[in-house]
PDB file of C-alpha atoms in Angstrom:
ATOM      1  CA  UNK A  47      49.319 100.211 100.076  1.00 42.00           C
ATOM      2  CA  UNK A  48      52.296  97.950  99.383  1.00 42.00           C
ATOM      3  CA  UNK A  49      52.388  96.844 103.018  1.00 44.00           C
ATOM      4  CA  UNK A  50      48.705  95.868 102.880  1.00 39.00           C
ATOM      5  CA  UNK A  51      49.226  93.922  99.674  1.00 38.00           C
ATOM      6  CA  UNK A  52      52.185  92.167 101.244  1.00 39.00           C
ATOM      7  CA  UNK A  53      50.040  91.021 104.147  1.00 37.00           C
ATOM      8  CA  UNK A  54      47.305  89.779 101.829  1.00 38.00           C
ATOM      9  CA  UNK A  55      49.445  87.948  99.277  1.00 38.00           C
ATOM     10  CA  UNK A  56      49.685  84.155  99.588  1.00 39.00           C
ATOM     11  CA  UNK A  57      53.083  82.501  99.411  1.00 41.00           C
ATOM     12  CA  UNK A  58      52.711  78.844  98.326  1.00 44.00           C
ATOM     13  CA  UNK A  59      55.306  76.368  99.612  1.00 47.00           C
ATOM     14  CA  UNK A  60      56.599  78.847 102.220  1.00 44.00           C
ATOM     15  CA  UNK A  61      56.020  78.465 105.916  1.00 44.00           C
ATOM     16  CA  UNK A  62      54.877  81.394 108.013  1.00 47.00           C
ATOM     17  CA  UNK A  63      58.190  81.321 109.874  1.00 42.00           C
ATOM     18  CA  UNK A  64      60.147  81.641 106.629  1.00 43.00           C
ATOM     19  CA  UNK A  65      57.960  84.528 105.468  1.00 50.00           C
ATOM     20  CA  UNK A  66      58.455  86.375 108.755  1.00 50.00           C
ATOM     21  CA  UNK A  67      62.227  85.906 108.655  1.00 51.00           C
ATOM     22  CA  UNK A  68      62.528  87.298 105.138  1.00 64.00           C
ATOM     23  CA  UNK A  69      60.251  90.302 105.610  1.00 82.00           C
ATOM     24  CA  UNK A  70      60.873  93.708 107.097  1.00 88.00           C
ATOM     25  CA  UNK A  71      58.072  95.900 108.411  1.00 91.00           C
ATOM     26  CA  UNK A  72      58.282  98.905 106.082  1.00 95.00           C
ATOM     27  CA  UNK A  73      56.482 102.061 107.228  1.00 93.00           C
ATOM     28  CA  UNK A  74      56.304 105.659 106.024  1.00 92.00           C
ATOM     29  CA  UNK A  75      56.862 107.202 109.480  1.00 91.00           C
ATOM     30  CA  UNK A  76      60.457 107.183 110.700  1.00 91.00           C
ATOM     31  CA  UNK A  77      59.361 107.600 114.337  1.00 87.00           C
ATOM     32  CA  UNK A  78      58.286 103.955 114.379  1.00 84.00           C
ATOM     33  CA  UNK A  79      61.893 102.914 113.687  1.00 87.00           C
ATOM     34  CA  UNK A  80      63.757 103.040 116.981  1.00 83.00           C
ATOM     35  CA  UNK A  81      66.866 105.104 116.359  1.00 86.00           C
ATOM     36  CA  UNK A  82      68.623 108.307 117.427  1.00 89.00           C
ATOM     37  CA  UNK A  83      67.674 111.824 116.211  1.00 89.00           C
ATOM     38  CA  UNK A  84      70.974 111.995 114.320  1.00 89.00           C
ATOM     39  CA  UNK A  85      70.189 108.736 112.516  1.00 92.00           C
ATOM     40  CA  UNK A  86      66.663 109.955 111.782  1.00 92.00           C
ATOM     41  CA  UNK A  87      68.217 112.932 110.023  1.00 92.00           C
ATOM     42  CA  UNK A  88      70.201 110.610 107.787  1.00 94.00           C
ATOM     43  CA  UNK A  89      67.149 108.457 107.111  1.00 95.00           C
ATOM     44  CA  UNK A  90      64.708 111.269 106.334  1.00 94.00           C
ATOM     45  CA  UNK A  91      66.836 113.558 104.186  1.00 93.00           C
ATOM     46  CA  UNK A  92      65.606 113.374 100.585  1.00 91.00           C
ATOM     47  CA  UNK A  93      68.650 115.016  99.031  1.00 91.00           C
ATOM     48  CA  UNK A  94      71.396 112.933  97.453  1.00 92.00           C
ATOM     49  CA  UNK A  95      72.906 110.544 100.000  1.00 94.00           C
ATOM     50  CA  UNK A  96      76.044 110.357  97.859  1.00 94.00           C
ATOM     51  CA  UNK A  97      76.467 114.136  98.066  1.00 92.00           C
ATOM     52  CA  UNK A  98      76.075 114.059 101.850  1.00 93.00           C
ATOM     53  CA  UNK A  99      78.707 111.362 102.210  1.00 95.00           C
ATOM     54  CA  UNK A 100      81.118 113.165  99.893  1.00 94.00           C
ATOM     55  CA  UNK A 101      80.745 116.235 102.119  1.00 92.00           C
ATOM     56  CA  UNK A 102      81.839 114.200 105.147  1.00 93.00           C
ATOM     57  CA  UNK A 103      85.079 112.652 103.958  1.00 93.00           C
ATOM     58  CA  UNK A 104      88.266 113.098 102.003  1.00 93.00           C
ATOM     59  CA  UNK A 105      87.759 110.050  99.797  1.00 95.00           C
ATOM     60  CA  UNK A 106      84.408 108.607  98.754  1.00 96.00           C
ATOM     61  CA  UNK A 107      84.150 105.273  96.982  1.00 96.00           C
ATOM     62  CA  UNK A 108      81.395 103.080  95.578  1.00 97.00           C
ATOM     63  CA  UNK A 109      82.416  99.437  95.961  1.00 97.00           C
ATOM     64  CA  UNK A 110      80.320  97.248  93.716  1.00 97.00           C
ATOM     65  CA  UNK A 111      79.706  93.866  95.321  1.00 97.00           C
ATOM     66  CA  UNK A 112      77.595  92.358  92.551  1.00 96.00           C
ATOM     67  CA  UNK A 113      75.390  93.215  89.600  1.00 96.00           C
ATOM     68  CA  UNK A 114      73.441  90.393  88.035  1.00 95.00           C
ATOM     69  CA  UNK A 115      70.056  88.813  87.465  1.00 96.00           C
ATOM     70  CA  UNK A 116      68.727  87.369  90.698  1.00 96.00           C
ATOM     71  CA  UNK A 117      65.419  86.585  92.374  1.00 96.00           C
ATOM     72  CA  UNK A 118      64.080  89.590  94.265  1.00 96.00           C
ATOM     73  CA  UNK A 119      63.381  89.383  97.980  1.00 95.00           C
ATOM     74  CA  UNK A 120      59.935  88.478  99.280  1.00 93.00           C
ATOM     75  CA  UNK A 121      59.435  91.967 100.706  1.00 94.00           C
ATOM     76  CA  UNK A 122      60.274  93.599  97.349  1.00 96.00           C
ATOM     77  CA  UNK A 123      58.156  92.020  94.629  1.00 96.00           C
ATOM     78  CA  UNK A 124      54.871  93.770  95.430  1.00 95.00           C
ATOM     79  CA  UNK A 125      56.648  97.116  95.645  1.00 96.00           C
ATOM     80  CA  UNK A 126      57.995  96.813  92.089  1.00 97.00           C
ATOM     81  CA  UNK A 127      54.725  95.586  90.624  1.00 95.00           C
ATOM     82  CA  UNK A 128      55.361  91.852  90.353  1.00 95.00           C
ATOM     83  CA  UNK A 129      52.804  89.191  91.241  1.00 94.00           C
ATOM     84  CA  UNK A 130      55.364  86.938  92.935  1.00 94.00           C
ATOM     85  CA  UNK A 131      59.118  86.839  93.652  1.00 94.00           C
ATOM     86  CA  UNK A 132      60.857  86.632  90.285  1.00 96.00           C
ATOM     87  CA  UNK A 133      64.158  87.378  88.622  1.00 97.00           C
ATOM     88  CA  UNK A 134      65.191  91.027  88.440  1.00 97.00           C
ATOM     89  CA  UNK A 135      68.309  93.031  87.689  1.00 96.00           C
ATOM     90  CA  UNK A 136      70.035  93.347  91.069  1.00 97.00           C
ATOM     91  CA  UNK A 137      72.902  95.616  92.137  1.00 97.00           C
ATOM     92  CA  UNK A 138      74.663  95.560  95.516  1.00 98.00           C
ATOM     93  CA  UNK A 139      77.220  98.117  96.673  1.00 98.00           C
ATOM     94  CA  UNK A 140      78.980  99.468  99.733  1.00 98.00           C
ATOM     95  CA  UNK A 141      79.422 103.219 100.025  1.00 97.00           C
ATOM     96  CA  UNK A 142      82.724 103.939 101.742  1.00 97.00           C
ATOM     97  CA  UNK A 143      84.076 107.123 103.324  1.00 96.00           C
ATOM     98  CA  UNK A 144      87.862 107.134 103.722  1.00 95.00           C
ATOM     99  CA  UNK A 145      87.840 103.373 103.336  1.00 96.00           C
ATOM    100  CA  UNK A 146      85.157 102.685 105.946  1.00 96.00           C
ATOM    101  CA  UNK A 147      81.847 101.118 104.883  1.00 97.00           C
ATOM    102  CA  UNK A 148      78.960 103.439 105.773  1.00 97.00           C
ATOM    103  CA  UNK A 149      76.009 102.310 103.625  1.00 98.00           C
ATOM    104  CA  UNK A 150      74.949  99.053 102.034  1.00 98.00           C
ATOM    105  CA  UNK A 151      72.915  99.731  98.905  1.00 98.00           C
ATOM    106  CA  UNK A 152      70.602  97.232  97.219  1.00 98.00           C
ATOM    107  CA  UNK A 153      68.804  98.040  93.959  1.00 97.00           C
ATOM    108  CA  UNK A 154      66.366  95.911  91.975  1.00 97.00           C
ATOM    109  CA  UNK A 155      64.923  96.637  88.538  1.00 97.00           C
ATOM    110  CA  UNK A 156      62.196  94.503  86.889  1.00 96.00           C
ATOM    111  CA  UNK A 157      63.391  92.603  83.822  1.00 96.00           C
ATOM    112  CA  UNK A 158      60.623  94.330  81.868  1.00 95.00           C
ATOM    113  CA  UNK A 159      62.478  97.653  82.109  1.00 95.00           C
ATOM    114  CA  UNK A 160      64.246  98.579  78.880  1.00 94.00           C
ATOM    115  CA  UNK A 161      67.637 100.128  78.191  1.00 91.00           C
ATOM    116  CA  UNK A 162      65.921 103.331  77.056  1.00 94.00           C
ATOM    117  CA  UNK A 163      64.084 103.603  80.370  1.00 96.00           C
ATOM    118  CA  UNK A 164      67.205 103.066  82.519  1.00 95.00           C
ATOM    119  CA  UNK A 165      70.005 103.635  79.992  1.00 91.00           C
ATOM    120  CA  UNK A 166      72.976 103.777  82.385  1.00 88.00           C
ATOM    121  CA  UNK A 167      72.053 101.172  84.980  1.00 91.00           C
ATOM    122  CA  UNK A 168      73.883  98.189  83.501  1.00 86.00           C
ATOM    123  CA  UNK A 169      77.052 100.185  82.823  1.00 88.00           C
ATOM    124  CA  UNK A 170      77.412 101.826  86.239  1.00 91.00           C
ATOM    125  CA  UNK A 171      80.338  99.750  87.441  1.00 90.00           C
ATOM    126  CA  UNK A 172      81.626 101.567  90.524  1.00 92.00           C
ATOM    127  CA  UNK A 173      79.942 104.835  89.642  1.00 91.00           C
ATOM    128  CA  UNK A 174      77.304 106.190  92.003  1.00 92.00           C
ATOM    129  CA  UNK A 175      73.732 105.278  91.108  1.00 93.00           C
ATOM    130  CA  UNK A 176      72.545 108.164  93.292  1.00 90.00           C
ATOM    131  CA  UNK A 177      74.480 110.730  91.273  1.00 87.00           C
ATOM    132  CA  UNK A 178      72.925 109.367  88.095  1.00 90.00           C
ATOM    133  CA  UNK A 179      69.392 109.476  89.501  1.00 92.00           C
ATOM    134  CA  UNK A 180      69.611 112.953  91.008  1.00 91.00           C
ATOM    135  CA  UNK A 181      71.150 114.482  87.886  1.00 90.00           C
ATOM    136  CA  UNK A 182      68.474 113.148  85.523  1.00 93.00           C
ATOM    137  CA  UNK A 183      65.453 115.488  85.190  1.00 94.00           C
ATOM    138  CA  UNK A 184      63.316 112.591  83.937  1.00 96.00           C
ATOM    139  CA  UNK A 185      63.682 110.686  87.225  1.00 96.00           C
ATOM    140  CA  UNK A 186      60.966 111.073  89.855  1.00 96.00           C
ATOM    141  CA  UNK A 187      61.222 109.676  93.350  1.00 96.00           C
ATOM    142  CA  UNK A 188      58.446 108.138  95.413  1.00 95.00           C
ATOM    143  CA  UNK A 189      57.918 108.281  99.160  1.00 96.00           C
ATOM    144  CA  UNK A 190      60.541 107.044 101.602  1.00 96.00           C
ATOM    145  CA  UNK A 191      59.761 103.974 103.701  1.00 96.00           C
ATOM    146  CA  UNK A 192      61.674 102.897 106.781  1.00 97.00           C
ATOM    147  CA  UNK A 193      62.371  99.665 108.640  1.00 96.00           C
ATOM    148  CA  UNK A 194      64.748  97.932 111.002  1.00 94.00           C
ATOM    149  CA  UNK A 195      66.335  94.886 109.413  1.00 95.00           C
ATOM    150  CA  UNK A 196      66.859  92.101 111.912  1.00 93.00           C
ATOM    151  CA  UNK A 197      69.341  89.229 111.930  1.00 92.00           C
ATOM    152  CA  UNK A 198      67.105  86.914 109.895  1.00 92.00           C
ATOM    153  CA  UNK A 199      66.660  89.385 107.038  1.00 96.00           C
ATOM    154  CA  UNK A 200      68.642  88.433 103.888  1.00 96.00           C
ATOM    155  CA  UNK A 201      70.145  91.903 103.462  1.00 97.00           C
ATOM    156  CA  UNK A 202      71.530  91.994 106.999  1.00 96.00           C
ATOM    157  CA  UNK A 203      72.986  88.531 106.465  1.00 96.00           C
ATOM    158  CA  UNK A 204      74.698  89.749 103.290  1.00 97.00           C
ATOM    159  CA  UNK A 205      76.049  92.811 105.089  1.00 97.00           C
ATOM    160  CA  UNK A 206      77.602  90.660 107.811  1.00 96.00           C
ATOM    161  CA  UNK A 207      79.302  88.495 105.200  1.00 96.00           C
ATOM    162  CA  UNK A 208      80.767  91.528 103.426  1.00 97.00           C
ATOM    163  CA  UNK A 209      81.523  93.621 106.533  1.00 96.00           C
ATOM    164  CA  UNK A 210      82.319  91.141 109.348  1.00 95.00           C
ATOM    165  CA  UNK A 211      82.969  93.940 111.821  1.00 95.00           C
ATOM    166  CA  UNK A 212      79.240  94.737 111.832  1.00 95.00           C
ATOM    167  CA  UNK A 213      77.994  92.953 114.949  1.00 94.00           C
ATOM    168  CA  UNK A 214      74.644  94.733 115.418  1.00 93.00           C
ATOM    169  CA  UNK A 215      71.587  92.483 115.604  1.00 93.00           C
ATOM    170  CA  UNK A 216      69.504  95.018 113.658  1.00 94.00           C
ATOM    171  CA  UNK A 217      70.153  98.015 111.415  1.00 96.00           C
ATOM    172  CA  UNK A 218      67.981 100.936 110.250  1.00 96.00           C
ATOM    173  CA  UNK A 219      67.144 101.063 106.570  1.00 97.00           C
ATOM    174  CA  UNK A 220      65.117 103.071 104.108  1.00 97.00           C
ATOM    175  CA  UNK A 221      63.890 102.478 100.592  1.00 97.00           C
ATOM    176  CA  UNK A 222      62.087 104.285  97.808  1.00 97.00           C
ATOM    177  CA  UNK A 223      60.982 103.790  94.237  1.00 97.00           C
ATOM    178  CA  UNK A 224      62.451 105.835  91.412  1.00 97.00           C
ATOM    179  CA  UNK A 225      60.523 106.220  88.170  1.00 97.00           C
ATOM    180  CA  UNK A 226      61.735 107.040  84.656  1.00 96.00           C
ATOM    181  CA  UNK A 227      59.661 106.792  81.487  1.00 96.00           C
ATOM    182  CA  UNK A 228      57.131 104.523  83.206  1.00 96.00           C
ATOM    183  CA  UNK A 229      59.704 102.075  84.602  1.00 96.00           C
ATOM    184  CA  UNK A 230      60.633 101.757  88.262  1.00 97.00           C
ATOM    185  CA  UNK A 231      63.633 100.693  90.275  1.00 97.00           C
ATOM    186  CA  UNK A 232      63.687 100.123  94.026  1.00 98.00           C
ATOM    187  CA  UNK A 233      66.648 101.387  96.041  1.00 98.00           C
ATOM    188  CA  UNK A 234      67.190 100.121  99.603  1.00 98.00           C
ATOM    189  CA  UNK A 235      69.873 101.763 101.741  1.00 98.00           C
ATOM    190  CA  UNK A 236      70.991 100.161 105.010  1.00 98.00           C
ATOM    191  CA  UNK A 237      72.829 102.469 107.410  1.00 97.00           C
ATOM    192  CA  UNK A 238      75.805 100.882 109.150  1.00 96.00           C
ATOM    193  CA  UNK A 239      76.779 101.885 112.727  1.00 94.00           C
ATOM    194  CA  UNK A 240      79.949 103.618 111.488  1.00 94.00           C
ATOM    195  CA  UNK A 241      77.903 106.417 109.958  1.00 93.00           C
ATOM    196  CA  UNK A 242      77.417 107.893 113.430  1.00 89.00           C
ATOM    197  CA  UNK A 243      81.079 108.953 113.341  1.00 87.00           C
ATOM    198  CA  UNK A 244      80.600 111.266 110.361  1.00 88.00           C
ATOM    199  CA  UNK A 245      80.386 115.026 110.739  1.00 69.00           C
ATOM    200  CA  UNK A 246      78.259 116.755 108.140  1.00 57.00           C
ATOM    201  CA  UNK A 247      79.770 119.756 106.395  1.00 53.00           C
ATOM    202  CA  UNK A 248      76.968 120.375 103.974  1.00 46.00           C
ATOM    203  CA  UNK A 249      76.128 123.352 101.859  1.00 41.00           C
ATOM    204  CA  UNK A 250      72.965 125.332 102.498  1.00 38.00           C
ATOM    205  CA  UNK A 251      69.745 123.379 101.764  1.00 43.00           C
ATOM    206  CA  UNK A 252      68.328 123.613  98.268  1.00 40.00           C
ATOM    207  CA  UNK A 253      65.559 126.074  97.618  1.00 40.00           C
ATOM    208  CA  UNK A 254      62.185 124.375  97.493  1.00 38.00           C
ATOM    209  CA  UNK A 255      61.972 124.913  93.733  1.00 38.00           C
ATOM    210  CA  UNK A 256      65.274 123.038  93.261  1.00 41.00           C
ATOM    211  CA  UNK A 257      64.382 120.013  95.334  1.00 45.00           C
ATOM    212  CA  UNK A 258      63.281 116.762  93.753  1.00 47.00           C
ATOM    213  CA  UNK A 259      59.516 116.343  93.302  1.00 47.00           C
ATOM    214  CA  UNK A 260      57.666 113.824  95.426  1.00 49.00           C
ATOM    215  CA  UNK A 261      55.753 111.099  93.634  1.00 51.00           C
ATOM    216  CA  UNK A 262      53.386 108.923  95.656  1.00 51.00           C
ATOM    217  CA  UNK A 263      52.580 105.591  94.059  1.00 48.00           C
ATOM    218  CA  UNK A 264      49.870 103.109  94.891  1.00 43.00           C
TER     219      UNK A 264
END
């Protein structure tokens, strides 16, 4: 639904070339994103990504890059219910295992969201957003969408500034909406090539009754 709306929306004062460069093709089927079976497992798993990373390393760290008001990306505004790109609360982090950057995380929250709806977001610092979301029974998660971010995409450009050793011309990413008390936030996670070096040492999968519920939004 969001992809269709994105195609239909008009973007005054923006050329078609600019729109294409800033957009990623988000889909709900991971098979359309060219990547390895091991990477597909990382992309598709709906359990806590933080917990999976912690299980793979001796030292896990959330490095906050920024947290501020900023204009959302042109492939985000429809997803979070805005009529055009506008200012949002934005948070950018790197998730590191034993000092090595594994995940770039990008979160946007509409300015209309209140402190009672997302009470801990502004005070996260270098705490894990994922741990907060997965430990809150009021939080519901929507469907996962997948894309490859190419060199012209703003998030890949930011990653290369923060992690110069990333030389890939495209990276796999996923995103999903989280809902709490009627307010949403959009979390995008970009998987860096270094994640292929991790060995999972996870506990047994959760019973179905313990897993997070799936919420599909229009």
